Coordinates of C-alpha atoms in Angstrom, one line a residue:
M1 CA -10.1 4.3 -4.6
A2 CA -13.2 4.1 -7.2
V3 CA -15.1 6.4 -9.4
F4 CA -18.5 7.6 -8.1
T5 CA -18.3 11.2 -9.6
K6 CA -17.8 10.9 -13.3
L7 CA -15.7 13.6 -15.0
K8 CA -15.2 14.4 -18.6
L9 CA -12.2 15.9 -20.6
I10 CA -13.6 19.5 -20.4
D11 CA -14.0 19.2 -16.5
I12 CA -10.4 17.8 -15.9
K13 CA -9.0 20.6 -18.0
K14 CA -10.8 23.1 -16.0
I15 CA -9.1 21.7 -12.8
I16 CA -5.8 21.5 -14.3
D17 CA -6.0 25.2 -15.6
N18 CA -6.0 26.1 -11.7
Y19 CA -2.5 24.7 -11.2
D20 CA 0.9 25.1 -12.5
I21 CA 1.3 21.4 -12.9
G22 CA 1.6 21.2 -16.6
K23 CA -0.4 20.6 -19.7
L24 CA -2.7 17.7 -19.6
E25 CA -1.6 14.6 -21.6
K26 CA -4.1 12.0 -20.3
F27 CA -6.3 10.9 -17.4
H28 CA -8.3 7.9 -16.2
G29 CA -10.5 6.9 -13.4
I30 CA -9.2 4.4 -10.9
K31 CA -11.7 1.5 -10.2
E32 CA -9.8 0.1 -7.2
G33 CA -11.2 0.8 -3.7
I34 CA -14.5 1.8 -2.4
E35 CA -15.0 5.0 -0.7
N36 CA -13.7 8.2 -2.7
T37 CA -13.7 8.7 -6.4
N38 CA -10.3 9.0 -7.8
Y39 CA -8.6 10.0 -11.1
F40 CA -4.9 9.1 -12.5
I41 CA -3.7 12.4 -14.2
K42 CA -0.5 12.8 -16.4
T43 CA 0.6 16.3 -17.4
S44 CA 3.6 17.4 -19.4
K45 CA 5.3 17.9 -16.1
Q46 CA 4.3 15.0 -13.8
K47 CA 1.8 12.4 -12.5
L48 CA -0.9 13.3 -10.1
I49 CA -3.9 11.7 -8.5
L50 CA -7.2 13.6 -8.0
T51 CA -9.5 12.6 -5.0
I52 CA -13.0 13.5 -4.9
F53 CA -14.4 12.9 -1.3
E54 CA -17.5 10.9 -1.3
K55 CA -19.8 8.8 1.1
R56 CA -18.5 8.5 4.7
V57 CA -15.7 11.4 4.6
R58 CA -17.1 14.6 6.3
K59 CA -16.0 17.9 4.6
Q60 CA -14.7 19.3 7.9
D61 CA -12.4 16.2 8.2
V62 CA -10.5 17.0 4.9
P63 CA -8.4 19.6 6.1
F64 CA -7.1 16.9 8.6
F65 CA -6.1 14.3 6.2
V66 CA -4.2 17.2 4.0
N67 CA -2.3 18.8 6.9
L68 CA -1.3 15.0 8.0
M69 CA 0.1 14.2 4.7
D70 CA 1.9 17.5 4.6
A71 CA 3.3 17.2 7.8
L72 CA 4.3 13.3 6.9
N73 CA 6.2 14.4 3.8
K74 CA 7.8 17.0 5.9
K75 CA 9.1 14.1 8.1
K76 CA 10.5 12.1 5.3
I77 CA 7.2 9.6 5.8
K78 CA 6.7 8.2 2.1
C79 CA 3.2 9.0 1.1
P80 CA 1.4 11.5 -1.3
K81 CA 1.9 15.2 -1.1
P82 CA -1.1 17.5 -1.5
I83 CA -0.6 20.2 -4.3
R84 CA -1.4 23.7 -3.9
N85 CA -3.2 25.2 -6.7
K86 CA -2.5 28.9 -8.1
N87 CA -4.3 30.5 -5.2
N88 CA -2.1 28.5 -2.7
R89 CA -5.1 26.4 -1.7
T90 CA -4.8 22.4 -1.6
I91 CA -8.8 22.0 -1.3
F92 CA -11.3 22.7 -3.9
Q93 CA -15.1 21.7 -4.6
I94 CA -16.5 19.5 -7.4
N95 CA -20.3 19.2 -7.5
N96 CA -20.1 20.4 -4.1
K97 CA -17.7 17.9 -2.9
P98 CA -14.3 18.5 -1.3
A99 CA -11.4 17.6 -3.7
I100 CA -7.6 17.5 -3.7
I101 CA -4.8 17.0 -6.0
V102 CA -1.8 14.9 -4.6
S103 CA 1.6 13.6 -6.0
F104 CA 1.6 10.3 -7.6
L105 CA 3.4 7.7 -5.5
D106 CA 5.7 5.6 -7.5
G107 CA 5.2 1.8 -7.3
K108 CA 2.2 -0.4 -7.2
S109 CA 0.4 -2.5 -4.5
K110 CA 0.7 -6.2 -4.2
R111 CA -2.2 -8.6 -3.7
K112 CA -0.3 -10.9 -1.4
L113 CA 2.4 -9.8 0.8
S114 CA 5.5 -12.0 1.4
Y115 CA 6.9 -12.7 4.9
K116 CA 10.0 -10.5 4.0
N117 CA 7.2 -7.6 3.3
C118 CA 5.5 -8.2 6.4
L119 CA 8.3 -7.7 8.3
N120 CA 9.3 -4.4 6.4
V121 CA 5.6 -3.0 6.6
G122 CA 5.9 -3.5 10.3
K123 CA 8.8 -1.4 10.5
Q124 CA 7.5 1.3 8.3
I125 CA 4.3 1.4 10.4
A126 CA 6.3 1.8 13.6
K127 CA 8.2 4.7 11.9
F128 CA 4.9 6.3 10.8
H129 CA 3.6 5.9 14.4
Q130 CA 6.7 7.5 16.0
I131 CA 6.4 10.4 13.7
S132 CA 2.6 10.8 13.9
S133 CA 2.7 10.7 17.8
R134 CA 4.8 14.2 17.4
I135 CA 2.2 15.7 14.8
K136 CA -0.3 17.9 16.7
L137 CA -3.5 17.2 14.9
K138 CA -6.8 15.6 16.3
R139 CA -9.3 13.7 14.4
K140 CA -12.0 11.3 16.3
N141 CA -12.5 7.7 14.8
T142 CA -15.6 8.4 13.1
L143 CA -16.0 4.4 12.3
D144 CA -15.6 3.3 16.0
F145 CA -17.8 0.8 17.8
N146 CA -20.8 3.2 18.1
E147 CA -20.8 3.5 14.6
W148 CA -20.2 -0.2 13.7
V149 CA -23.7 -0.7 15.7
K150 CA -25.4 1.9 13.7
I151 CA -24.2 0.8 10.5
F152 CA -25.3 -2.8 11.2
N153 CA -28.7 -1.6 12.4
K154 CA -29.2 0.0 8.9
T155 CA -28.5 -3.2 7.1
E156 CA -29.8 -5.9 9.8
K157 CA -33.3 -6.3 7.7
N158 CA -31.4 -7.2 4.7
Y159 CA -29.2 -9.8 6.1
P160 CA -31.3 -11.4 9.2
N161 CA -29.0 -14.5 9.1
Y162 CA -25.9 -12.6 10.4
S163 CA -27.8 -10.7 13.1
K164 CA -27.6 -13.3 16.2
K165 CA -23.8 -13.6 15.4
L166 CA -22.8 -10.1 14.8
K167 CA -24.7 -9.0 18.1
K168 CA -23.0 -11.7 20.1
Y169 CA -19.4 -10.4 18.6
L170 CA -20.5 -6.9 19.1
K171 CA -21.2 -7.6 22.9
I172 CA -18.0 -9.6 23.3
Y173 CA -16.0 -6.6 22.1
K174 CA -17.7 -4.1 23.9
Q175 CA -17.3 -6.2 27.2
N176 CA -13.4 -6.8 26.3
K177 CA -11.9 -3.9 24.6
P178 CA -9.0 -2.0 26.3
R179 CA -9.8 0.9 28.4
K180 CA -6.2 2.3 28.5
I181 CA -4.0 1.6 25.7
S182 CA -1.3 3.9 24.0
G183 CA -2.4 5.5 20.8
G184 CA -2.2 8.8 18.4
I185 CA -2.5 9.2 14.6
I186 CA -2.8 5.9 12.8
H187 CA -3.9 5.2 9.0
A188 CA -6.6 3.0 10.0
D189 CA -7.1 1.3 6.7
L190 CA -3.7 -0.4 5.7
F191 CA -4.8 -2.9 3.5
P192 CA -2.3 -4.2 0.9
D193 CA -3.9 -1.9 -1.9
N194 CA -2.9 1.1 0.3
I195 CA 0.8 -0.1 0.6
F196 CA 3.0 0.3 -2.3
F197 CA 6.2 -1.4 -3.6
K198 CA 8.8 -0.8 -6.0
N199 CA 11.1 -3.8 -7.0
D200 CA 9.7 -5.6 -3.9
K201 CA 10.8 -2.8 -1.7
F202 CA 8.5 -0.7 0.4
S203 CA 7.8 2.7 -1.4
G204 CA 5.0 4.3 0.7
F205 CA 1.5 4.4 2.3
I206 CA -1.4 5.9 0.2
D207 CA -5.0 6.9 0.9
F208 CA -5.0 8.6 4.4
Y209 CA -8.7 9.3 4.5
F210 CA -9.7 7.2 7.4
S211 CA -6.9 8.3 9.4
C212 CA -7.5 9.3 12.9
N213 CA -6.5 9.2 16.6
S214 CA -6.9 5.4 17.9
P215 CA -5.0 3.0 19.5
Y216 CA -1.7 1.9 17.8
L217 CA -2.5 -1.9 18.5
Y218 CA -5.7 -1.3 16.5
E219 CA -3.5 -0.5 13.3
L220 CA -1.6 -3.9 13.4
A221 CA -5.0 -5.6 14.3
V222 CA -6.4 -4.0 10.8
C223 CA -3.1 -5.2 9.3
I224 CA -3.6 -8.8 10.6
N225 CA -7.1 -8.9 9.1
A226 CA -6.1 -7.5 6.0
F227 CA -2.9 -9.5 5.0
C228 CA -2.2 -12.2 7.5
F229 CA -4.9 -14.8 6.2
N230 CA -4.2 -16.9 3.2
Q231 CA -7.4 -18.2 1.7
N232 CA -9.4 -17.7 4.9
K233 CA -6.7 -19.3 7.2
I234 CA -4.7 -17.5 9.7
N235 CA -0.8 -17.0 8.7
K236 CA 0.8 -17.0 12.3
L237 CA 4.4 -16.4 10.8
K238 CA 2.8 -13.4 8.8
I239 CA 1.6 -11.9 12.2
K240 CA 5.1 -12.7 13.6
K241 CA 6.9 -10.8 10.8
L242 CA 4.6 -8.0 11.1
L243 CA 5.1 -7.7 15.0
Q244 CA 8.9 -8.3 14.8
G245 CA 9.1 -5.4 12.2
Y246 CA 7.4 -3.0 14.4
L247 CA 8.9 -4.0 17.8
S248 CA 12.3 -3.6 16.3
I249 CA 11.4 0.1 16.0
K250 CA 8.5 0.9 18.5
K251 CA 8.2 -1.0 21.7
I252 CA 4.7 -2.4 23.1
S253 CA 4.4 -3.7 26.3
N254 CA 3.2 -7.4 27.0
K255 CA 0.2 -5.9 28.8
E256 CA -1.0 -3.9 25.7
L257 CA 0.0 -6.8 23.5
R258 CA -2.6 -9.1 25.4
S259 CA -5.2 -6.7 23.9
L260 CA -4.5 -7.6 20.3
N261 CA -6.6 -10.6 19.7
I262 CA -9.7 -8.4 21.0
L263 CA -8.8 -5.5 18.7
C264 CA -8.4 -7.9 15.9
L265 CA -12.1 -8.9 16.4
G266 CA -13.1 -5.4 16.4
A267 CA -11.3 -4.8 13.1
A268 CA -13.2 -7.5 11.5
I269 CA -16.2 -6.5 12.7
R270 CA -15.6 -2.8 11.5
F271 CA -14.9 -4.1 7.8
F272 CA -17.8 -6.9 7.9
V273 CA -20.4 -4.2 8.6
T274 CA -19.2 -1.5 6.1
R275 CA -18.7 -4.0 3.3
L276 CA -22.4 -5.4 4.1
Y277 CA -23.6 -1.9 4.0
D278 CA -21.8 -1.1 0.8
L279 CA -23.2 -4.3 -1.0
K280 CA -27.0 -2.8 -1.0
N281 CA -26.0 1.1 -0.9
T282 CA -23.3 1.5 -3.4
P283 CA -24.7 3.5 -6.6
K284 CA -25.3 1.4 -9.7
N285 CA -23.5 3.6 -11.9
A286 CA -20.6 3.6 -9.8
E287 CA -17.4 2.2 -11.4
I288 CA -16.0 -0.1 -8.4
K289 CA -15.2 -3.5 -7.3
K290 CA -17.5 -4.3 -4.6
K291 CA -15.8 -6.4 -1.8
D292 CA -17.3 -9.5 -0.4
P293 CA -17.8 -9.2 3.3
R294 CA -18.1 -12.8 4.1
E295 CA -14.4 -13.5 4.5
Y296 CA -14.8 -11.3 7.7
L297 CA -17.2 -13.7 9.1
I298 CA -14.7 -16.2 9.0
K299 CA -12.0 -14.0 10.6
M300 CA -14.7 -12.8 13.3
D301 CA -15.3 -16.5 14.1
Y302 CA -11.5 -17.1 14.3
F303 CA -10.5 -14.2 16.7
Y304 CA -13.6 -14.9 18.8
K305 CA -12.7 -18.7 19.3
N306 CA -9.0 -17.5 20.1
L307 CA -9.6 -14.6 22.0
H308 CA -7.5 -15.6 25.0
K309 CA -4.8 -17.4 22.8
T310 CA -1.6 -16.1 21.5
L311 CA -2.0 -15.2 17.6
Y312 CA 1.9 -15.2 16.9
D313 CA 3.3 -18.4 18.4

């Protein structure tokens, strides 16, 4: 979440008029996140989130995100629900950009997840994957290996010091990535700020705007990168709890689990190159907290050095 598109009171009121959601009481931009513009909206009836899709999101992908969240809500997976306007539509345009309004998810994110949180999140991810495997929607991962290469090629001249190492890791990933592994719809961006808790209990997932069809294990690889390091040091007990929770709901074969290390390297590459790109290409007037890509250099180094070792002993 972030604010790239600046809206005034009159703009928000005009949007609200198209909905039967009550009278506007207050609103503000949300600075957290790095991809889309988000506003918190409170009306006389409810709390809501307005999302305007920016940057990497293709217009043709927005219906997938909306339909996915609708389907997940129907299956009792805790996540925001798209709101329909007076014309029974969920998607509209702001400054020629697609936008939606979704329900407000009660709770808030935690900067650091406890071992108990990791166990519970593992269970919730498995439940999500069980449900998503039965949802007949398809979206290609638009941030796959080929896109990592393209993104880095756009930034390489600005960061020549990283070039040799990253090229080596891209080659290693390409050589070792699993060819046949079970998958379906995943969230693909489960960082702590996209996982909500209330009274230290899981209350839902938000921000499904990278969701796609991809290996289930890649989801866990993203999570390991996102919240199983403490001050850039791997926390194997958090990995163990995450996997323990997941495997208590949904099974993964030992053969597939052996792919976890290389997928963790891939996830580290993905977030390194996109953060690197964003350092130079985020609009200066955007209300956003830029994220440092360098932590992912340390993570790439770790997963490369431990490519054939068990992460969770």
